[in-house]
């Protein structure tokens, strides 16, 4: 019985959480952070070994890269990567990616 009551309270919290986050002004920020979290799975193991998504600000994802050769390669793949990231997130969050040396 106690377990059901606890689950009911959690269920109620889950229903109200999105509106609370919206009122606090952090809902969009949390959605943006998904871009950093899904980076490795969106780009795959080869690219993720050479890169680290650091942060996202105003739709721009900042990615540290191992060397300038990879920066050049990733620049050509940027549009495709943006599409994969946004598809993984489920909405258009990433507008641009800035690559820089680690």
Coordinates of N, CA, C and O in Angstrom, one line a residue:
X1 N 0.8 -1.2 0.0 CA 0.0 0.0 0.0 C 0.9 1.3 0.0 O 0.6 2.2 -0.7
X2 N 1.9 1.3 0.8 CA 2.8 2.4 0.9 C 3.5 2.7 -0.5 O 3.6 3.8 -0.9
X3 N 3.8 1.6 -1.2 CA 4.5 1.7 -2.5 C 3.5 2.4 -3.5 O 4.0 3.2 -4.3
X4 N 2.3 2.1 -3.5 CA 1.3 2.7 -4.4 C 1.2 4.2 -4.1 O 1.1 5.0 -5.0
X5 N 1.1 4.6 -2.8 CA 1.0 6.0 -2.5 C 2.2 6.7 -2.9 O 2.1 7.9 -3.4
X6 N 3.4 6.1 -2.8 CA 4.6 6.8 -3.2 C 4.7 7.0 -4.7 O 5.1 8.0 -5.2
X7 N 4.3 5.9 -5.4 CA 4.2 6.0 -6.9 C 3.2 7.1 -7.4 O 3.5 7.8 -8.3
X8 N 2.1 7.2 -6.7 CA 1.1 8.2 -7.0 C 1.7 9.6 -6.9 O 1.5 10.5 -7.7
X9 N 2.4 9.8 -5.8 CA 3.0 11.1 -5.5 C 4.1 11.4 -6.6 O 4.2 12.6 -7.1
X10 N 4.9 10.4 -7.0 CA 5.9 10.6 -8.0 C 5.2 10.9 -9.4 O 5.7 11.7 -10.2
X11 N 4.1 10.2 -9.6 CA 3.3 10.5 -10.8 C 2.8 11.9 -10.9 O 2.9 12.5 -11.9
X12 N 2.3 12.4 -9.8 CA 1.8 13.8 -9.7 C 2.9 14.8 -9.9 O 2.8 15.8 -10.6
X13 N 4.1 14.5 -9.4 CA 5.3 15.3 -9.6 C 5.7 15.4 -11.0 O 5.9 16.4 -11.6
X14 N 5.7 14.2 -11.7 CA 6.1 14.1 -13.1 C 5.1 14.9 -14.0 O 5.5 15.5 -15.0
X15 N 3.8 15.0 -13.6 CA 2.9 15.8 -14.4 C 3.1 17.3 -14.3 O 2.9 18.0 -15.2
X16 N 3.6 17.7 -13.1 CA 3.8 19.1 -12.9 C 5.2 19.6 -13.2 O 5.4 20.9 -13.3
X17 N 6.1 18.8 -13.3 CA 7.5 19.1 -13.5 C 7.7 20.0 -14.7 O 8.4 21.1 -14.6
X18 N 7.2 19.7 -15.9 CA 7.5 20.5 -17.0 C 7.0 22.0 -16.8 O 7.7 22.9 -17.2
X19 N 5.8 22.2 -16.3 CA 5.4 23.5 -16.1 C 6.2 24.3 -15.0 O 6.4 25.5 -15.2
X20 N 6.7 23.6 -14.0 CA 7.5 24.2 -13.0 C 8.8 24.6 -13.6 O 9.3 25.7 -13.4
X21 N 9.4 23.7 -14.4 CA 10.7 24.1 -15.1 C 10.5 25.3 -16.0 O 11.4 26.1 -16.1
X22 N 9.4 25.3 -16.7 CA 9.1 26.4 -17.6 C 9.0 27.7 -16.8 O 9.6 28.7 -17.2
X23 N 8.3 27.7 -15.7 CA 8.1 28.9 -14.9 C 9.5 29.4 -14.3 O 9.7 30.6 -14.2
X24 N 10.3 28.4 -14.0 CA 11.7 28.8 -13.5 C 12.6 29.3 -14.6 O 13.7 29.8 -14.4
X25 N 12.2 29.1 -15.9 CA 13.0 29.5 -17.0 C 14.1 28.6 -17.4 O 15.1 29.1 -18.0
X26 N 14.1 27.4 -17.0 CA 15.2 26.5 -17.3 C 14.8 25.3 -18.2 O 15.6 24.5 -18.5
X27 N 13.5 25.2 -18.6 CA 13.1 24.1 -19.5 C 13.9 24.1 -20.8 O 14.3 23.0 -21.2
X28 N 14.0 25.2 -21.4 CA 14.7 25.3 -22.7 C 16.2 24.9 -22.5 O 16.8 24.3 -23.3
X29 N 16.8 25.4 -21.4 CA 18.2 25.1 -21.1 C 18.4 23.6 -21.0 O 19.4 23.1 -21.4
X30 N 17.5 22.9 -20.3 CA 17.6 21.5 -20.1 C 17.5 20.8 -21.5 O 18.2 19.8 -21.7
X31 N 16.6 21.2 -22.3 CA 16.5 20.6 -23.7 C 17.8 20.8 -24.4 O 18.2 19.9 -25.1
X32 N 18.4 22.0 -24.3 CA 19.6 22.3 -25.0 C 20.7 21.4 -24.5 O 21.6 20.9 -25.3
X33 N 20.7 21.1 -23.3 CA 21.8 20.2 -22.7 C 21.8 18.8 -23.3 O 22.8 18.1 -23.2
X34 N 20.6 18.4 -23.8 CA 20.6 17.1 -24.4 C 21.5 17.0 -25.6 O 22.1 15.9 -25.8
X35 N 21.8 18.1 -26.2 CA 22.8 18.1 -27.4 C 24.2 17.6 -26.9 O 24.8 16.9 -27.6
X36 N 24.6 18.1 -25.7 CA 25.8 17.7 -25.2 C 25.8 16.2 -24.8 O 26.8 15.5 -25.0
X37 N 24.7 15.8 -24.2 CA 24.6 14.4 -23.8 C 24.5 13.4 -24.9 O 25.0 12.3 -24.8
X38 N 23.9 13.8 -26.0 CA 23.7 12.8 -27.1 C 24.8 12.9 -28.2 O 24.8 12.2 -29.1
X39 N 25.8 13.8 -28.0 CA 26.9 14.0 -28.9 C 27.5 12.7 -29.4 O 27.6 12.4 -30.5
X40 N 28.0 11.9 -28.4 CA 28.8 10.7 -28.7 C 28.0 9.7 -29.5 O 28.4 9.1 -30.5
X41 N 26.7 9.5 -29.1 CA 25.9 8.6 -29.9 C 25.5 9.1 -31.2 O 25.3 8.3 -32.2
X42 N 25.3 10.4 -31.4 CA 24.9 11.0 -32.7 C 26.0 10.9 -33.7 O 25.8 10.7 -34.9
X43 N 27.3 11.2 -33.3 CA 28.4 11.2 -34.2 C 29.1 9.9 -34.4 O 29.8 9.7 -35.3
X44 N 28.9 9.0 -33.5 CA 29.5 7.6 -33.6 C 30.8 7.6 -32.9 O 31.4 8.6 -32.5
X45 N 31.4 6.3 -32.8 CA 32.6 6.1 -32.0 C 33.9 6.7 -32.6 O 34.7 7.1 -31.8
X46 N 34.0 6.7 -33.9 CA 35.2 7.3 -34.5 C 35.4 8.8 -34.2 O 36.4 9.2 -33.7
X47 N 34.3 9.5 -34.4 CA 34.4 11.0 -34.2 C 34.4 11.3 -32.7 O 35.1 12.1 -32.2
X48 N 33.6 10.5 -31.9 CA 33.5 10.8 -30.5 C 34.9 10.6 -29.7 O 35.1 11.2 -28.7
X49 N 35.7 9.7 -30.3 CA 37.1 9.5 -29.7 C 38.0 10.7 -29.9 O 38.9 10.9 -29.2
X50 N 37.7 11.5 -30.9 CA 38.5 12.7 -31.2 C 37.9 14.0 -30.7 O 38.5 15.1 -30.9
X51 N 36.7 14.0 -30.1 CA 35.9 15.2 -29.8 C 35.3 15.1 -28.4 O 35.0 14.0 -27.9
X52 N 34.9 16.2 -27.9 CA 34.1 16.3 -26.6 C 33.2 17.5 -26.8 O 33.7 18.6 -26.9
X53 N 31.9 17.2 -26.7 CA 30.9 18.3 -26.7 C 31.0 19.0 -25.3 O 30.8 18.3 -24.3
X54 N 31.3 20.3 -25.2 CA 31.5 20.9 -23.9 C 30.3 21.6 -23.4 O 30.0 21.5 -22.2
X55 N 29.7 22.4 -24.3 CA 28.5 23.2 -23.8 C 27.7 23.7 -25.0 O 28.2 23.6 -26.1
X56 N 26.5 24.2 -24.7 CA 25.7 24.8 -25.7 C 25.2 26.1 -25.2 O 24.8 26.2 -24.1
X57 N 25.3 27.2 -26.0 CA 24.8 28.5 -25.7 C 24.1 29.1 -26.9 O 24.7 29.2 -27.9
X58 N 22.8 29.5 -26.6 CA 22.0 30.1 -27.7 C 22.0 29.3 -29.0 O 22.2 29.9 -30.1
X59 N 21.9 28.0 -28.9 CA 21.9 27.2 -30.1 C 23.2 26.8 -30.7 O 23.2 26.2 -31.7
X60 N 24.3 27.3 -30.1 CA 25.6 27.0 -30.7 C 26.3 26.0 -29.8 O 26.5 26.2 -28.6
X61 N 26.6 24.8 -30.3 CA 27.3 23.8 -29.6 C 28.8 23.9 -29.7 O 29.3 24.0 -30.9
X62 N 29.5 24.0 -28.6 CA 30.9 24.1 -28.6 C 31.6 22.7 -28.4 O 31.3 22.1 -27.4
X63 N 32.4 22.3 -29.3 CA 33.0 21.0 -29.3 C 34.5 21.1 -29.4 O 35.1 21.7 -30.3
X64 N 35.2 20.5 -28.4 CA 36.7 20.4 -28.3 C 37.1 19.3 -29.2 O 36.5 18.2 -29.2
X65 N 38.1 19.5 -30.1 CA 38.6 18.6 -31.0 C 40.1 18.3 -30.8 O 40.8 19.2 -30.5
X66 N 40.5 17.1 -31.1 CA 41.9 16.6 -30.8 C 42.9 17.4 -31.7 O 44.0 17.7 -31.2
X67 N 42.6 17.7 -32.9 CA 43.6 18.3 -33.8 C 42.9 19.1 -34.9 O 41.7 18.9 -35.2
X68 N 43.7 19.9 -35.6 CA 43.1 20.7 -36.7 C 42.7 19.9 -37.9 O 41.8 20.4 -38.6
X69 N 43.3 18.8 -38.1 CA 42.8 17.9 -39.2 C 41.4 17.5 -39.0 O 40.5 17.5 -39.9
X70 N 41.1 17.1 -37.8 CA 39.7 16.7 -37.4 C 38.7 17.9 -37.5 O 37.6 17.8 -37.9
X71 N 39.2 19.1 -37.1 CA 38.4 20.3 -37.2 C 38.0 20.5 -38.7 O 36.8 20.8 -39.0
X72 N 38.9 20.4 -39.6 CA 38.6 20.5 -41.0 C 37.6 19.5 -41.5 O 36.7 19.8 -42.2
X73 N 37.8 18.3 -41.1 CA 36.9 17.2 -41.5 C 35.5 17.4 -41.0 O 34.5 17.3 -41.7
X74 N 35.4 17.8 -39.7 CA 34.1 18.0 -39.1 C 33.4 19.2 -39.6 O 32.2 19.3 -39.6
X75 N 34.1 20.2 -40.1 CA 33.5 21.4 -40.7 C 32.7 21.0 -41.9 O 31.6 21.5 -42.2
X76 N 33.2 20.0 -42.7 CA 32.5 19.5 -43.9 C 31.3 18.7 -43.5 O 30.3 18.6 -44.2
X77 N 31.3 18.1 -42.3 CA 30.2 17.2 -41.9 C 29.2 18.0 -41.0 O 28.3 17.4 -40.5
X78 N 29.5 19.2 -40.7 CA 28.7 20.0 -39.8 C 27.2 19.9 -40.0 O 26.4 19.6 -39.1
X79 N 26.7 20.1 -41.2 CA 25.3 20.2 -41.5 C 24.7 18.8 -41.1 O 23.6 18.7 -40.5
X80 N 25.3 17.7 -41.5 CA 24.8 16.4 -41.3 C 24.8 16.1 -39.8 O 23.8 15.5 -39.3
X81 N 25.8 16.5 -39.0 CA 25.9 16.3 -37.6 C 24.8 17.1 -36.9 O 24.1 16.6 -36.0
X82 N 24.5 18.3 -37.3 CA 23.4 19.1 -36.8 C 22.1 18.4 -36.9 O 21.3 18.3 -36.0
X83 N 21.9 17.9 -38.1 CA 20.6 17.2 -38.4 C 20.5 16.0 -37.5 O 19.4 15.7 -37.0
X84 N 21.6 15.2 -37.3 CA 21.5 14.0 -36.5 C 21.3 14.4 -35.0 O 20.5 13.7 -34.3
X85 N 21.9 15.4 -34.5 CA 21.7 15.9 -33.2 C 20.3 16.3 -32.9 O 19.6 15.9 -32.0
X86 N 19.7 17.1 -33.8 CA 18.4 17.6 -33.7 C 17.4 16.4 -33.8 O 16.4 16.4 -33.0
X87 N 17.7 15.5 -34.6 CA 16.8 14.3 -34.7 C 16.8 13.5 -33.4 O 15.8 13.0 -33.0
X88 N 18.0 13.4 -32.8 CA 18.1 12.6 -31.6 C 17.4 13.3 -30.4 O 16.8 12.7 -29.6
X89 N 17.4 14.7 -30.4 CA 16.8 15.4 -29.4 C 15.3 15.5 -29.6 O 14.5 15.6 -28.7
X90 N 14.8 15.5 -30.9 CA 13.4 15.6 -31.2 C 12.9 16.9 -31.5 O 11.7 17.1 -31.7
X91 N 13.8 17.9 -31.6 CA 13.5 19.3 -32.0 C 14.7 20.0 -32.4 O 15.8 19.6 -32.1
X92 N 14.5 21.1 -33.1 CA 15.6 21.9 -33.6 C 16.2 22.7 -32.5 O 15.7 23.8 -32.1
X93 N 17.3 22.2 -31.9 CA 18.0 22.9 -30.8 C 19.3 23.5 -31.2 O 19.7 24.6 -30.9
X94 N 20.1 22.6 -31.9 CA 21.4 23.0 -32.4 C 21.3 23.7 -33.7 O 20.8 23.2 -34.7
X95 N 21.8 25.0 -33.7 CA 21.7 25.8 -34.9 C 23.1 25.8 -35.6 O 23.2 26.0 -36.8
X96 N 24.1 25.7 -34.8 CA 25.5 25.8 -35.3 C 26.4 25.0 -34.4 O 26.1 24.8 -33.2
X97 N 27.6 24.7 -34.9 CA 28.6 24.0 -34.1 C 29.9 24.8 -34.3 O 30.3 25.0 -35.4
X98 N 30.6 25.1 -33.2 CA 31.9 25.7 -33.2 C 32.9 24.7 -32.7 O 32.8 24.2 -31.6
X99 N 33.9 24.3 -33.6 CA 34.9 23.4 -33.2 C 36.2 24.2 -32.8 O 36.5 25.2 -33.5
X100 N 36.8 23.7 -31.8 CA 38.1 24.3 -31.3 C 39.0 23.3 -30.8 O 38.6 22.2 -30.4
X101 N 40.3 23.6 -30.8 CA 41.3 22.6 -30.3 C 41.2 22.4 -28.8 O 41.0 23.4 -28.1
X102 N 41.4 21.2 -28.4 CA 41.4 20.9 -26.9 C 42.6 21.6 -26.3 O 43.6 21.8 -26.7

